[in-house]
Structure formats: C-alpha cells, structure tokens
Short mmCIF file of the C-alpha atoms (twelve columns), coordinates in Angstrom:
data_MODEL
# 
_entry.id   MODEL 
# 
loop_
_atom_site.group_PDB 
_atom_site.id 
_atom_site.type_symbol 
_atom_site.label_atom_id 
_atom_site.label_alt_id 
_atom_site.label_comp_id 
_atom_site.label_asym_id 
_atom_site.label_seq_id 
_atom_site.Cartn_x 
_atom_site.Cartn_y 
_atom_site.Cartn_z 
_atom_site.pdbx_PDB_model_num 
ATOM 1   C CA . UNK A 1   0.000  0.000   0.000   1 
ATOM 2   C CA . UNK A 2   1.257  3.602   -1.135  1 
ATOM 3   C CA . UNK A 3   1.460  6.176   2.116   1 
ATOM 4   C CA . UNK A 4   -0.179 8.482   0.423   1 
ATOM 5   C CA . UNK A 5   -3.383 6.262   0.043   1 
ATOM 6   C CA . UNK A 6   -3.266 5.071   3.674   1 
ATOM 7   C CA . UNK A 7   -3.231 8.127   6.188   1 
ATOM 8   C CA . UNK A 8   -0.944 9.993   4.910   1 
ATOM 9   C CA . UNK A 9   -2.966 11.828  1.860   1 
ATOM 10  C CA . UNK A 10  -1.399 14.781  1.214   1 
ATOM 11  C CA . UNK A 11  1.035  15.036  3.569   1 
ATOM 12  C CA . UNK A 12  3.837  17.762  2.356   1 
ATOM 13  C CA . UNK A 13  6.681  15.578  3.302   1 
ATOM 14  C CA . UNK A 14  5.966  12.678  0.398   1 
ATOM 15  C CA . UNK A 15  6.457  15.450  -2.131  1 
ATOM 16  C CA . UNK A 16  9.563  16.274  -1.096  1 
ATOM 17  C CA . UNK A 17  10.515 13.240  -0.648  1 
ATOM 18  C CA . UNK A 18  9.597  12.768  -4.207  1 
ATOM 19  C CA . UNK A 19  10.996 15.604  -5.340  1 
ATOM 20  C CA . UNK A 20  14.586 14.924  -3.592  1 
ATOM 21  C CA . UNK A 21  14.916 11.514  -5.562  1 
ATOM 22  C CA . UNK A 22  17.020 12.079  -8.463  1 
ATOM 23  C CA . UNK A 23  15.916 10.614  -12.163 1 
ATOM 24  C CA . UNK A 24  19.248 9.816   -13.958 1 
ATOM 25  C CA . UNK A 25  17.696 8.751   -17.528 1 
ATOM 26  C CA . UNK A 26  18.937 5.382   -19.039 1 
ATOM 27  C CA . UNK A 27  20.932 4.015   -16.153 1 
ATOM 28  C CA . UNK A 28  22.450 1.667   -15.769 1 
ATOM 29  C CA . UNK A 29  21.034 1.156   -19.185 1 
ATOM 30  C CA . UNK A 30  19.311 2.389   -22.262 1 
ATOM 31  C CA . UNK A 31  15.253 2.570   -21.381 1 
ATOM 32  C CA . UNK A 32  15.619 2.638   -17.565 1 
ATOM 33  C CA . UNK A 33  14.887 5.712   -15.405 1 
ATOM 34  C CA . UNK A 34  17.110 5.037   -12.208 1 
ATOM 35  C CA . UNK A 35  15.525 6.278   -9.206  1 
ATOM 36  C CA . UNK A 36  18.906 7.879   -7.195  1 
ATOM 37  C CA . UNK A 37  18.331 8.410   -4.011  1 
ATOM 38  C CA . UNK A 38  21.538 9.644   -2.924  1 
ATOM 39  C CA . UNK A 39  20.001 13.431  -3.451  1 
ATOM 40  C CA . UNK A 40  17.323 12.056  -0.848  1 
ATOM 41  C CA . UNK A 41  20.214 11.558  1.815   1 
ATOM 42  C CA . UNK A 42  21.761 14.980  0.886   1 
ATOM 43  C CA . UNK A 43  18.144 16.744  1.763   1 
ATOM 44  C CA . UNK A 44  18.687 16.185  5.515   1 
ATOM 45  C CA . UNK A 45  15.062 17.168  5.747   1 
ATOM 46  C CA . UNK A 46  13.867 14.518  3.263   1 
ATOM 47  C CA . UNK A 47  15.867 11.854  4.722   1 
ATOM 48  C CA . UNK A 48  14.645 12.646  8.335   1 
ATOM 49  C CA . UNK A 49  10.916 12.516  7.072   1 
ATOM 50  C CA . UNK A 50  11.640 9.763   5.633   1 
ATOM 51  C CA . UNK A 51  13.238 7.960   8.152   1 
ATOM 52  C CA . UNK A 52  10.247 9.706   10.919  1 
ATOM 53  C CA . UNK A 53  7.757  8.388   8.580   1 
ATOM 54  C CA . UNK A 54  8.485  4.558   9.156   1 
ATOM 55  C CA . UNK A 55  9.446  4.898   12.619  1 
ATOM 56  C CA . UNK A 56  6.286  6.165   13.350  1 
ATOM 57  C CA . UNK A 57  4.709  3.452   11.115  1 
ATOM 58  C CA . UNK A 58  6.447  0.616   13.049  1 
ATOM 59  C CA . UNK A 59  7.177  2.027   16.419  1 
ATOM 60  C CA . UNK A 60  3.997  -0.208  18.403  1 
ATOM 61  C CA . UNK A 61  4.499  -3.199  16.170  1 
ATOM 62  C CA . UNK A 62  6.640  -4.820  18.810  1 
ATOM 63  C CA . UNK A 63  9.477  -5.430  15.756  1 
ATOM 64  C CA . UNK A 64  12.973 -6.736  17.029  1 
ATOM 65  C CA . UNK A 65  14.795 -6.952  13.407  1 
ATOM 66  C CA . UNK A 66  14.674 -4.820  10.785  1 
ATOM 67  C CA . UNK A 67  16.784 -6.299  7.870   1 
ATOM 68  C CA . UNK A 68  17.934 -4.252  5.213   1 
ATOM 69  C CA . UNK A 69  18.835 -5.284  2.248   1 
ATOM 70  C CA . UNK A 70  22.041 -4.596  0.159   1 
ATOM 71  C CA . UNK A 71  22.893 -1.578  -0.379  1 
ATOM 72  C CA . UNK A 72  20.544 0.911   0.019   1 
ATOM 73  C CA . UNK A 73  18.277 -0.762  2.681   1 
ATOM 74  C CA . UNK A 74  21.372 -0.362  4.709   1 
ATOM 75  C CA . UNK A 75  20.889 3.295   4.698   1 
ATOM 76  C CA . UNK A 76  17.495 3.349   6.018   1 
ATOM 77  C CA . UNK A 77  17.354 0.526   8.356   1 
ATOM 78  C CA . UNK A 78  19.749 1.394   11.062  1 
ATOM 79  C CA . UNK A 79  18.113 4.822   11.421  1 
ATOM 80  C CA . UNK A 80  15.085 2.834   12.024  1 
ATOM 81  C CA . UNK A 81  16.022 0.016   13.907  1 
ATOM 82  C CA . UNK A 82  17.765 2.177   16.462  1 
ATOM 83  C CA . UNK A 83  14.660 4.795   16.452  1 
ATOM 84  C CA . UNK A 84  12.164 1.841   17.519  1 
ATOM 85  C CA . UNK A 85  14.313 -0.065  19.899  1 
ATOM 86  C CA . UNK A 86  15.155 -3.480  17.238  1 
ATOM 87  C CA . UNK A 87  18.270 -4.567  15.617  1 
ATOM 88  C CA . UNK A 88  19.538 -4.232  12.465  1 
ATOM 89  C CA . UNK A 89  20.363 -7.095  10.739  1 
ATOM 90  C CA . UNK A 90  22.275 -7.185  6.656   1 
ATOM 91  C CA . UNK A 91  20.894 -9.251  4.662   1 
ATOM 92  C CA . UNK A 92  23.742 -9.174  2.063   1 
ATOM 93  C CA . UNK A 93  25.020 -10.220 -1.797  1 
ATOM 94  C CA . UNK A 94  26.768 -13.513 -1.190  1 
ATOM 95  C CA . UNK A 95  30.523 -13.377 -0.213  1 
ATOM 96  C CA . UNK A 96  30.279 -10.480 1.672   1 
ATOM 97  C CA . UNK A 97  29.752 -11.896 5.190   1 
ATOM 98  C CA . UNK A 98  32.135 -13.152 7.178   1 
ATOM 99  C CA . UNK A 99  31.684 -16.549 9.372   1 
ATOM 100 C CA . UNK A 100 28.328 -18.923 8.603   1 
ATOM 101 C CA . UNK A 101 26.010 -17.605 6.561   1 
ATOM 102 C CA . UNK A 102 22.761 -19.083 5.134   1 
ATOM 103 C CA . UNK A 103 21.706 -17.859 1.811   1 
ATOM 104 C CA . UNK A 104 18.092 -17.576 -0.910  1 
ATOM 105 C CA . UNK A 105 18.656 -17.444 -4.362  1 
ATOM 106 C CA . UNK A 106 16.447 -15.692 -6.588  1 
ATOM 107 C CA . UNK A 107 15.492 -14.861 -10.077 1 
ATOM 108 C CA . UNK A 108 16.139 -11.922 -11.675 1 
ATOM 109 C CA . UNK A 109 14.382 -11.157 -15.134 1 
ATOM 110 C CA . UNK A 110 17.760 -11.649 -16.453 1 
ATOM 111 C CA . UNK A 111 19.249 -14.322 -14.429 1 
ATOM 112 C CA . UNK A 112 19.571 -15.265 -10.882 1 
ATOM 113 C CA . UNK A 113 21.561 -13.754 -7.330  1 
ATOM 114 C CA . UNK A 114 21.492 -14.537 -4.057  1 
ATOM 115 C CA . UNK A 115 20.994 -13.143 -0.415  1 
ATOM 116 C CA . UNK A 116 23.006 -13.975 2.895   1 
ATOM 117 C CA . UNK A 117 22.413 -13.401 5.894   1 
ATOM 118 C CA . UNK A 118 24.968 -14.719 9.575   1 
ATOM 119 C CA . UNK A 119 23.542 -17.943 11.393  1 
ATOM 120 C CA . UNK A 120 22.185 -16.645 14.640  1 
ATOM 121 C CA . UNK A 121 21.269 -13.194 13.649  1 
ATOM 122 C CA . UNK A 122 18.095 -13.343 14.045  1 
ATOM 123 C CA . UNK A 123 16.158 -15.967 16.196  1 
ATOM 124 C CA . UNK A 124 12.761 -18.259 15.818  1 
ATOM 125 C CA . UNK A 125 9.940  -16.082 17.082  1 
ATOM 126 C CA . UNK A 126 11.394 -12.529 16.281  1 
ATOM 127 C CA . UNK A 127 9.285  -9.970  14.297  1 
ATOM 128 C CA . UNK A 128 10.792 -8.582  11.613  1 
ATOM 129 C CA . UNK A 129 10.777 -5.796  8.855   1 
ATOM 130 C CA . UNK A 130 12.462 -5.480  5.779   1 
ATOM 131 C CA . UNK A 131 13.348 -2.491  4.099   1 
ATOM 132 C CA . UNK A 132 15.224 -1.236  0.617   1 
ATOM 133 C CA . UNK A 133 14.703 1.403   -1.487  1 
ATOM 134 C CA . UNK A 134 12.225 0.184   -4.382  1 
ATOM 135 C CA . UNK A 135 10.505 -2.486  -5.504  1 
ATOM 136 C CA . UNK A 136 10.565 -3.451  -8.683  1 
ATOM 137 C CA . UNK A 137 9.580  -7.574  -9.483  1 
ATOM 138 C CA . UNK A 138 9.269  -8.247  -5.781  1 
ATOM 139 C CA . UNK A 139 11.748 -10.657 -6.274  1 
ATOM 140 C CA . UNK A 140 14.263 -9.362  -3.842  1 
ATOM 141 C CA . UNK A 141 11.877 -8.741  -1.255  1 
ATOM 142 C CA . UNK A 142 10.597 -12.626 -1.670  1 
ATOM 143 C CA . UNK A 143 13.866 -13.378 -1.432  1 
ATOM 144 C CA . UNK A 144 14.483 -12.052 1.953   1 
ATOM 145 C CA . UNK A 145 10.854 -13.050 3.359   1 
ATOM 146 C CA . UNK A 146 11.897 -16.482 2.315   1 
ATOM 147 C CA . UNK A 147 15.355 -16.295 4.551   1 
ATOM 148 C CA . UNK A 148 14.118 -14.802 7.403   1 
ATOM 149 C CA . UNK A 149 11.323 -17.157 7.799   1 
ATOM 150 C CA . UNK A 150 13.366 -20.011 7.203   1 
ATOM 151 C CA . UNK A 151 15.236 -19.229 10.525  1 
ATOM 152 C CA . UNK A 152 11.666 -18.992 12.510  1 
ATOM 153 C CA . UNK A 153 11.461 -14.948 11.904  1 
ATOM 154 C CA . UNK A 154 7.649  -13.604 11.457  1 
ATOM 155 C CA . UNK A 155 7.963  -11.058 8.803   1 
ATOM 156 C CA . UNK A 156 5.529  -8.586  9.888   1 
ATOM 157 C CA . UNK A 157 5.783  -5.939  6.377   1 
ATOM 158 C CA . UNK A 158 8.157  -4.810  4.007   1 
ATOM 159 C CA . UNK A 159 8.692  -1.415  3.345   1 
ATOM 160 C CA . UNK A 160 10.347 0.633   0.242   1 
ATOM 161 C CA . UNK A 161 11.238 4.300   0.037   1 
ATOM 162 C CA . UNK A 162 9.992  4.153   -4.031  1 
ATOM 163 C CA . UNK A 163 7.677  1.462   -5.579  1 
ATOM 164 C CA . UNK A 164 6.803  1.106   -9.718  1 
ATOM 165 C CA . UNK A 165 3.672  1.200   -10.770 1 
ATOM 166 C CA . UNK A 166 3.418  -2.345  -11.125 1 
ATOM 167 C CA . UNK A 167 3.670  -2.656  -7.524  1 
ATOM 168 C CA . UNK A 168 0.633  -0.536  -7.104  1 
ATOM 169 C CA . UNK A 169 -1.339 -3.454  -7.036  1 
ATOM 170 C CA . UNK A 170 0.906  -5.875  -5.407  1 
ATOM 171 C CA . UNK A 171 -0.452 -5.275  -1.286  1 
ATOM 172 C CA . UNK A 172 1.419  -8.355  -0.319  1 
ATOM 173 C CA . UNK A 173 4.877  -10.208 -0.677  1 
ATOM 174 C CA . UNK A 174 4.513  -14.222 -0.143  1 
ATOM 175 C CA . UNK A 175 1.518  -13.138 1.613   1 
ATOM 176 C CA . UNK A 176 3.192  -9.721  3.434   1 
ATOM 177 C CA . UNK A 177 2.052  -6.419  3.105   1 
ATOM 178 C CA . UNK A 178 3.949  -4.137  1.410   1 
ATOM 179 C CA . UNK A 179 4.501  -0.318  2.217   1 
ATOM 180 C CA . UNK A 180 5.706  2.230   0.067   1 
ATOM 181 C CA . UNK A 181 6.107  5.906   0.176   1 
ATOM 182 C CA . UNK A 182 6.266  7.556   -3.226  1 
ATOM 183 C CA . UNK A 183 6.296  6.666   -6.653  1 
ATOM 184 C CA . UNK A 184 9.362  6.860   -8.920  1 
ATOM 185 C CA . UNK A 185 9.648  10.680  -10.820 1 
ATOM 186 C CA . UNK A 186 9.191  10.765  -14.515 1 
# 
C-alpha cells in the first residue's frame, strides 16, 4: 500500500521526498529511469521525514529486526532500527559476510543472485521488517521473506522508500504487506 493512500494523503513531506529523488535517464542502461536516491540523503530534511515516517509506522508493532537489504536498505534501516528499539540485521550479496552464513537465491528477469544473511542473527519467534529502497519484481523482497522465515522470523511488512507502478497493485509479498512511500519521478 502507497502512504499516500493510507493516512498519509497529502502530507507535504511525500512530495519532497519525491521531489529529492534524483531521475538519472537510461541508467544503468538504455530505457531505464534510475531512481537515485543519494540526493534524498543529501536533503537532511527529506531523509529525516523519511526515516520519521516509518518509525512512526512501526514504532507499536513490537518489531525486534529490521533487515535491510544490500545496499541501500542499509541506509534506512539502522536509522530505524535504532529509532524503535530493534536490531539491524544485513541481509547481504553472497561473499560479503564473514563466518556462517545461510543464503536464498532468486530470479532476476535476467538471471539469478542470491541473499546472505549470519547464522544466529536473528532468532525463531522474532518480528521482523524489511526495508530497501524500491521495488521493482518483488523478487528481492521474496527473497528475503523467504530467509528470514526459514530461521523462525515472522515477517511482519516490508517497506520501500519508491515502488513502480506495477507494484501498485501488489499489497502483499509471499503473503506480506507491502509499504511504500512515493512513486518513482518521470
């Protein structure tokens, strides 16, 4: 579900958290319109609203993990795991993590990666959220629902700074909801 369609209808600070998201036009690649948000994290305002936006979404949800995932969840999730009182937990491209790892493969629309995260980081029974900057397929976000529940974790939502469109429609990941601030700029 899009913020702006669940309580927060008009509030000022989506637009300019909109509005601080770069558009760098076909990158990586001809066609695509990347969504940057390192502008976002330059606009200390934007980032804090941002950041106060979630925390205030997930404060009284009784959440013990938030897992970001690589690399730009890890710029929202420690800010939020730290505001609400959980840890934060990596959940990383494989080879990246040192010690025991367990990993989730998943498919890309042009091949396949892969997701680790350290045996023991997170325990049977803990709530958890995941977070990253856009959604897309989903298929990251599966991807991490899938590992964190195969160590006992309840994955209570996911959450995305940006979400496409397509993702308008998609409420739920493997049966999770799905919250998103803003979509992607033209």
């Amino acid at each position: 579900m899009f913020a702006g369609e669940n309580g927060l209808q008009g509030d000022p600070r989506l637009k300019a958290i909109s509005e601080a998201i770069r558009v760098v036009p076909h990158f990586p690649k001809p066609g695509i319109m990347f969504q940057d948000i390192t502008t976002l994290l330059l606009d200390h305002k934007a980032f804090k609203d941002t950041v106060d936006i979630f925390v205030d979404r997930y404060r009284d949800m009784g959440i013990s993990v938030v897992a970001g995932v690589e690399a730009r969840g890890f710029m929202f999730g420690p800010s939020i795991a730290l505001a609400i009182g959980a840890k934060f937990v990596p959940l990383r491209k494989p080879k990246k993590l040192p010690g025991e790892v367990i990993s989730e493969a998943y498919v890309l629309e042009y091949g396949t990666d892969c997701l680790e995260m350290h045996v023991g980081a997170v325990q049977r029974g803990e709530r958890a959220l995941v977070i990253d900057d856009l959604i897309a397929t989903g298929g990251t976000l599966c991807a991490a629902i899938k590992l964190l529940e195969r160590v006992g974790a309840e994955v209570v939502e996911c959450a995305c700074v940006i979400g496409l469109p397509e993702a308008k429609g998609q409420c739920r990941l493997n049966g999770k909801p799905l919250y998103i601030l803003v979509e992607p700029r033209k």
